[in-house]
Amino acid sequence: MKTKWMCMIPVVALALNLSACGNGQEYRNSSENGTMEMETQSQEDCASENTGNKSNNINMIDLQDNDTDKMIVEVGTVKDSAFSGKVSGCYYADGSRMIVEADKLYLYDTGKGETITSADISMEELCVQTYADGYFIVGQENGGGNDSSMVSQSDVGINGYILNKNFEIKNVISFNEFLSDDFILQPAGVAISQDGKQIAFGGFKGLYLYDTSSQKVRMILNYSENGRADNMEIATMESLIFTGDNTLVYVGTAIDASNGGDGFSVHGTVSTDGTNLTITKKADYQIDTGEVQKGGELLIMPQSFDTNNGTLLMLDTVSNTERMMSFSSKSEGKDGVFCSAQGKYVAASVLGENSVTINIYDTVSGKNIHKETVRNSNNTYFLRIPQILILDESGTCIVVLGRGIGEVNTLITTFGFEG
C-alpha cells in the first residue's frame, strides 16, 4: 500500500525516461554528486533513432506506428525541481496525480508535470488511502527508524492525517492514545471508510473502530474472546480495507484454535459491529502480510520471500473469491510485486546486478503485456527492492530507486505501456 514521516535531506536527483519509440529511453542528470545515467530498454527494439526532445520540463507525447493509424501515448513526467529534500516515496492520489514524500508531502500532477500543493507532514512507513472527500495518510511518528519490531512500533506510535481534496489537513489522530494496553502493528492495519465516517485499526489484541464525528473508539473484536471461526483464532490483523461502509477485509495471522502452535497467514472479512467473522487459510501459500495492496476492488497478497514460487494470490473483494496468477518465471515475486491504482495491472520486479526488469501483467487475463529494464552503472540502486507506481488511465509506470538508501540520491524513471 502510508503517512507522515520525513526529515530534510539533500537535493534529490530524479532521472526521467521518455522515448520516441514509446519505451526505450535514456536521460542524464547532472547533480552535485556528478553525472547520473539512467537507461531503460523495452522488450521491443526501436527501429528508428530517438528524436524526441528529452526534457524534464515537458510532458512528452510519443507517436507510435502500427498497421493502421498512429496511436498517441502520453507518459507522465516527474520534475526534480518540484520537491525539496530526498524523495522517500510516491503514492497514488487520483487520476494522473500522486503524493510525493520528501521534506514534506507534495500533491503532484504527472500529466502537467507540476506540484499542485503541499502539506507539512513528516512520518515513516507511509500508507496513503483515498476516500470520497480527500486523502487519509497513516504512518509512524518520526524516530521509529527502520526497526519494524513490535517494541519500536509501540514506542513511536501510529498517527493519521485526514486531508480534503485541496490537500488541507482537517484532522490529526494519534491512535496509540486510544490504546492503554495494546498497539497497532503497522500503518497498513489502519483503514478509512469511503464516506470518511469510520476508521478501523487492528491492534495486537483486537480490532477497533474510530468514529470521526464523535472522535470515540470502541473495540469491536477481541481476538481471544470472539475472534474464532472454522477452528482458527485470529492472532493479528495487519492489513485492513473497507469494502463497504460496514464491511472490512483483513489480512493477518491466525493459530489453530484447538492446539495453538505457530501462526500462519490468513485473510477474511468482518462486519464493523464485530459479527460475521470469516477466516480463510490458503493451503501451501504464506502471505507476506506487510506487502498486501489494494487496487480498485482487487486485493493482491504477495507470497512471503522464503516461500515464493512465482504465483500471486488475489482476492476479488466484491465477490470475496480468490484468484491465482502465475508469473513468467518462478523467480518472480521475491523482488517486489505492485498493484496498479485501479487493479487492472500488476508489476513484478526482478533485480539484477546493475538493473531491474519490470514485467507488467494484466490481472484479468494474467498475460505479461510489457517488459521494461532499467539500468544504472551504480549497482547500489539495485541492492533494495524499488518502489513501482502504475497509473491505469495514462498507462504510465513510475519506478523509484534508492529511496531508502542514504548514500545515493533518489532516482525516478517513467515509461509508458499499452494495456
XYZ file of C-alpha atoms in Angstrom:
419
model
C 0.000 0.000 0.000
C 1.456 5.242 4.462
C 1.563 8.572 6.176
C 3.697 11.175 7.765
C 7.385 10.812 8.238
C 10.271 12.587 6.555
C 13.191 14.747 7.527
C 15.097 17.327 5.496
C 17.803 15.749 3.333
C 19.975 16.900 0.375
C 18.694 17.846 -3.056
C 17.246 14.940 -4.979
C 18.264 13.839 -8.452
C 15.395 12.472 -10.480
C 16.035 10.621 -13.711
C 13.201 10.760 -16.186
C 12.957 8.373 -19.097
C 10.704 9.088 -22.036
C 11.123 7.661 -25.506
C 10.307 8.404 -29.086
C 9.735 4.713 -29.668
C 7.333 4.641 -26.764
C 9.500 2.824 -24.248
C 13.300 2.793 -24.728
C 14.938 5.916 -23.383
C 17.962 7.409 -21.671
C 18.334 10.500 -19.507
C 21.452 12.041 -17.955
C 21.052 14.290 -14.952
C 23.924 16.382 -13.643
C 23.992 16.772 -9.867
C 26.328 17.770 -7.090
C 27.432 14.153 -6.883
C 28.397 14.007 -10.545
C 26.606 12.752 -13.651
C 23.999 10.054 -13.188
C 22.828 7.941 -16.055
C 19.531 6.101 -16.249
C 18.674 3.914 -19.184
C 15.561 1.895 -19.835
C 15.126 -0.675 -22.552
C 11.766 -2.061 -23.587
C 11.044 -5.559 -24.797
C 10.584 -4.314 -28.344
C 13.594 -2.743 -30.090
C 13.245 0.747 -31.524
C 13.587 0.604 -35.268
C 14.466 4.268 -35.574
C 16.611 6.715 -33.613
C 15.110 8.585 -30.717
C 14.466 12.100 -31.945
C 12.227 13.258 -29.113
C 13.062 16.295 -27.015
C 14.377 14.794 -23.777
C 13.461 17.238 -21.041
C 12.133 17.024 -17.541
C 10.197 20.248 -18.070
C 7.615 18.979 -20.538
C 5.160 16.148 -20.826
C 6.265 14.008 -23.746
C 3.787 12.677 -26.286
C 5.241 9.820 -28.327
C 3.834 8.731 -31.659
C 3.992 5.034 -32.433
C 3.307 3.493 -35.844
C 1.099 0.449 -36.152
C -0.505 -1.184 -39.176
C -3.309 1.359 -39.315
C -3.241 4.671 -37.502
C -0.784 6.434 -35.266
C -1.503 5.967 -31.597
C -0.773 8.761 -29.134
C 0.747 7.540 -25.885
C 1.011 10.178 -23.172
C 3.536 9.456 -20.451
C 3.530 11.353 -17.170
C 6.607 13.265 -16.046
C 8.275 13.992 -12.721
C 10.435 17.109 -12.206
C 13.324 17.187 -9.763
C 12.776 20.902 -9.175
C 9.291 20.266 -7.780
C 10.465 18.885 -4.423
C 12.935 19.707 -1.651
C 14.849 17.009 0.175
C 15.363 13.364 -0.725
C 12.283 11.704 -2.207
C 11.277 8.785 0.014
C 8.268 7.522 -1.896
C 5.497 8.110 -4.425
C 1.867 7.123 -3.795
C -1.243 7.185 -5.957
C -3.677 10.037 -5.312
C -6.188 10.013 -8.195
C -6.144 10.197 -11.986
C -2.708 11.433 -13.047
C -1.902 12.786 -9.598
C 0.338 11.252 -6.961
C 1.560 12.136 -3.492
C 5.335 12.523 -3.247
C 7.085 12.186 0.096
C 10.183 14.344 0.544
C 10.861 17.047 3.179
C 7.057 17.216 3.333
C 4.218 15.751 1.285
C 3.543 17.114 -2.197
C 0.429 16.643 -4.325
C 1.891 16.320 -7.816
C 0.250 16.133 -11.263
C 2.253 13.854 -13.586
C 0.195 14.927 -16.597
C 1.008 18.607 -16.164
C 4.428 17.920 -14.669
C 3.936 20.253 -11.728
C 3.254 20.386 -7.997
C -0.302 21.379 -7.121
C 0.206 21.979 -3.408
C 1.929 20.548 -0.347
C 1.241 19.639 3.285
C 3.663 19.900 6.198
C 3.546 16.209 7.139
C 6.569 14.087 8.025
C 6.347 10.422 9.059
C 7.792 6.962 8.407
C 6.310 3.773 6.902
C 3.821 5.860 4.939
C 0.454 4.465 3.806
C -1.842 6.577 1.600
C -5.546 5.911 1.095
C -8.205 7.826 -0.802
C -11.797 8.325 0.296
C -14.766 10.315 -1.033
C -13.711 13.695 0.353
C -9.938 13.509 0.132
C -6.937 11.576 1.426
C -6.118 9.591 4.540
C -2.422 9.278 5.342
C -1.097 6.974 8.059
C 2.414 6.370 9.362
C 4.834 6.105 12.245
C 5.933 9.102 14.207
C 9.443 10.168 13.315
C 12.005 8.353 15.405
C 10.913 4.818 14.613
C 13.713 4.367 12.096
C 13.631 1.203 10.014
C 13.029 -1.073 13.006
C 9.584 -2.558 12.493
C 9.636 -4.651 15.665
C 6.634 -4.558 17.964
C 8.621 -2.737 20.635
C 9.613 0.177 18.403
C 6.104 0.344 16.930
C 4.548 0.653 20.367
C 7.094 3.275 21.435
C 6.752 5.645 18.476
C 3.036 5.165 17.777
C 0.930 5.382 14.654
C -0.611 8.680 13.530
C -3.194 9.506 10.879
C -3.938 12.673 8.902
C -7.273 13.347 7.224
C -6.937 15.787 4.314
C -9.584 17.192 1.985
C -9.361 17.258 -1.824
C -7.430 20.528 -1.620
C -4.774 18.736 0.444
C -5.620 20.734 3.567
C -5.267 18.945 6.920
C -8.683 18.568 8.561
C -7.869 16.219 11.437
C -4.860 14.583 13.090
C -5.309 11.320 15.009
C -2.833 9.680 17.389
C -4.131 6.118 17.522
C -1.935 4.903 20.357
C -3.608 7.403 22.684
C -6.726 5.239 22.472
C -4.910 2.032 23.448
C -3.780 1.703 27.042
C -2.520 -1.895 26.820
C -2.439 -2.543 23.074
C -0.719 -1.144 19.984
C -1.015 -1.130 16.183
C 1.386 -3.429 14.371
C 1.827 -1.378 11.178
C 0.257 1.575 9.290
C -1.392 -0.795 6.785
C -3.500 -2.024 9.711
C -5.447 1.256 9.682
C -8.221 1.920 7.129
C -10.817 4.627 6.477
C -14.314 4.020 5.106
C -15.243 5.582 1.766
C -17.643 8.021 3.429
C -14.894 9.060 5.846
C -17.056 8.447 8.906
C -15.197 5.444 10.328
C -11.584 4.370 10.766
C -10.772 0.772 11.665
C -7.441 -0.306 13.124
C -6.074 -3.632 14.230
C -4.146 -3.946 17.455
C -2.227 -6.837 18.939
C -5.263 -7.863 20.997
C -8.263 -6.784 18.978
C -9.935 -4.776 16.235
C -11.082 -1.213 16.945
C -13.384 1.328 15.305
C -12.952 5.103 15.485
C -15.911 7.426 14.799
C -14.594 10.575 13.091
C -17.583 12.668 14.243
C -17.624 11.759 17.937
C -13.853 11.018 17.979
C -14.548 7.985 20.149
C -13.093 4.484 19.865
C -14.586 1.114 20.717
C -13.240 -2.427 20.444
C -15.395 -4.398 18.019
C -13.479 -7.668 18.106
C -11.457 -9.227 20.922
C -9.327 -11.919 19.301
C -9.199 -14.217 22.337
C -12.929 -13.936 23.076
C -14.794 -13.723 19.774
C -12.056 -13.947 17.151
C -12.678 -17.581 16.171
C -14.066 -19.260 13.051
C -13.537 -22.661 11.393
C -11.382 -23.840 14.310
C -8.943 -20.946 13.823
C -8.335 -17.974 16.099
C -7.158 -14.556 14.922
C -3.735 -13.574 16.255
C -3.196 -10.330 14.308
C -4.919 -8.174 11.702
C -2.060 -6.436 9.906
C -3.790 -5.085 6.782
C -7.335 -3.693 6.679
C -9.536 -2.430 3.837
C -13.133 -1.227 3.854
C -15.173 -2.900 1.086
C -18.345 -1.100 2.136
C -19.311 1.229 4.947
C -19.990 -1.746 7.223
C -17.615 -4.473 5.987
C -13.867 -4.942 6.340
C -11.448 -7.259 4.581
C -8.333 -8.106 6.572
C -5.054 -9.982 6.135
C -3.181 -11.216 9.177
C -2.206 -14.312 11.126
C -4.126 -16.987 12.988
C -3.428 -20.040 15.109
C -5.136 -23.390 15.457
C -7.942 -22.784 17.974
C -7.576 -26.286 19.440
C -3.837 -26.793 19.570
C -2.312 -23.329 19.322
C 1.160 -23.652 17.848
C 2.808 -21.485 15.220
C 0.814 -18.804 13.462
C 0.007 -18.868 9.757
C -1.214 -16.231 7.332
C -4.949 -15.814 6.739
C -7.420 -13.413 5.159
C -11.098 -12.872 5.756
C -13.961 -10.470 6.379
C -15.708 -8.989 9.404
C -18.578 -6.552 9.907
C -17.949 -3.251 11.681
C -20.059 -4.472 14.625
C -17.676 -7.432 15.076
C -20.044 -10.059 13.635
C -19.846 -12.261 10.534
C -16.165 -13.060 11.004
C -14.642 -15.341 8.377
C -11.112 -16.779 8.418
C -9.550 -18.293 5.289
C -6.220 -20.087 5.110
C -4.710 -20.672 1.686
C -3.045 -24.077 1.601
C 0.651 -24.015 0.643
C 0.683 -20.223 0.394
C 2.256 -17.961 3.000
C 1.143 -14.343 2.560
C 3.617 -11.531 3.169
C 1.229 -9.579 5.403
C 3.375 -6.449 5.164
C 3.101 -6.253 1.364
C -0.672 -6.532 0.857
C -2.043 -3.924 -1.555
C -5.451 -2.853 -2.845
C -6.192 -1.752 -6.396
C -9.816 -0.960 -7.181
C -11.825 -3.939 -5.963
C -8.799 -6.228 -6.090
C -6.626 -7.189 -3.135
C -3.233 -8.631 -4.013
C -1.384 -10.756 -1.479
C 2.245 -11.448 -2.458
C 3.966 -14.514 -1.077
C 6.494 -14.431 1.694
C 10.043 -14.177 0.315
C 11.157 -17.576 1.582
C 8.147 -19.446 0.130
C 7.901 -17.649 -3.216
C 7.212 -19.912 -6.215
C 6.226 -17.425 -8.905
C 2.498 -17.268 -8.162
C 0.303 -14.488 -6.782
C -2.867 -14.759 -4.709
C -5.520 -12.149 -5.485
C -8.909 -11.569 -3.861
C -11.948 -10.035 -5.530
C -13.313 -8.070 -2.573
C -16.795 -7.719 -4.118
C -17.445 -11.425 -4.699
C -14.963 -12.465 -1.963
C -13.424 -15.028 -4.321
C -9.760 -15.965 -4.688
C -7.812 -15.947 -7.936
C -4.296 -17.187 -8.637
C -1.940 -15.739 -11.215
C 1.356 -17.198 -12.395
C 4.316 -15.008 -13.314
C 6.565 -15.717 -16.301
C 9.110 -17.443 -14.081
C 9.212 -18.963 -10.606
C 11.830 -16.426 -9.559
C 9.413 -13.510 -9.957
C 7.672 -12.133 -6.902
C 10.520 -12.133 -4.393
C 11.877 -8.772 -5.603
C 8.616 -6.887 -5.237
C 5.043 -7.074 -6.527
C 2.996 -3.908 -7.097
C -0.676 -3.390 -7.928
C -1.975 -0.521 -10.060
C -4.366 2.037 -8.607
C -7.473 0.567 -10.241
C -6.323 -3.042 -10.046
C -6.011 -3.537 -13.802
C -2.309 -4.340 -13.712
C 0.312 -5.954 -11.511
C 4.044 -5.330 -11.867
C 6.734 -7.752 -10.729
C 10.329 -6.515 -10.482
C 13.405 -8.704 -10.932
C 16.680 -7.291 -9.602
C 19.987 -7.761 -11.409
C 23.490 -6.598 -10.564
C 23.116 -3.258 -12.390
C 19.484 -3.359 -13.448
C 15.904 -4.070 -12.584
C 13.451 -5.643 -15.008
C 9.768 -4.815 -14.631
C 7.146 -7.197 -16.009
C 3.604 -5.803 -16.198
C 0.681 -8.245 -16.136
C -2.990 -7.847 -16.939
C -4.843 -9.020 -13.808
C -7.853 -10.321 -15.762
C -6.055 -12.372 -18.410
C -2.892 -12.984 -16.414
C -0.802 -12.186 -19.504
C 2.553 -10.426 -19.423
C 1.777 -7.330 -21.516
C 5.011 -5.352 -21.131
C 8.634 -5.847 -20.112
C 10.998 -2.984 -19.291
C 14.584 -2.977 -17.989
C 16.063 -0.019 -16.079
C 19.863 0.141 -15.810
C 22.374 2.269 -13.937
C 26.139 1.935 -13.571
C 25.854 2.367 -9.791
C 24.708 -1.029 -8.528
C 23.832 0.462 -5.126
C 20.434 1.314 -6.586
C 19.679 -2.376 -7.050
C 20.571 -3.588 -3.581
C 16.993 -2.950 -2.435
C 13.590 -3.566 -3.935
C 12.376 -0.494 -5.877
C 9.016 1.170 -5.469
C 6.761 0.929 -8.515
C 3.655 3.020 -9.121
C 1.286 2.269 -12.034
C -1.234 4.823 -13.287
C -4.015 2.910 -15.055
C -5.542 5.792 -17.008
C -2.369 7.008 -18.754
C -0.559 3.667 -18.917
C 2.372 5.168 -17.019
C 4.786 3.216 -14.826
C 6.900 5.133 -12.299
C 9.984 3.393 -10.880
C 11.609 4.840 -7.744
C 15.172 3.711 -6.962
C 17.336 4.451 -3.927
C 14.619 5.997 -1.787
C 15.665 4.063 1.316
C 19.412 4.207 0.689
C 21.116 7.156 2.344
C 24.342 7.011 0.299
C 22.647 7.867 -3.005
C 20.134 10.337 -4.362
C 16.706 9.039 -5.263
C 16.247 8.297 -8.958
C 12.844 8.203 -10.635
C 12.283 6.879 -14.132
C 8.993 6.717 -16.021
C 7.882 4.730 -19.038
C 4.642 4.118 -20.875
C 2.922 0.873 -21.789
C -0.223 -0.223 -23.586
C -2.790 -2.397 -21.792
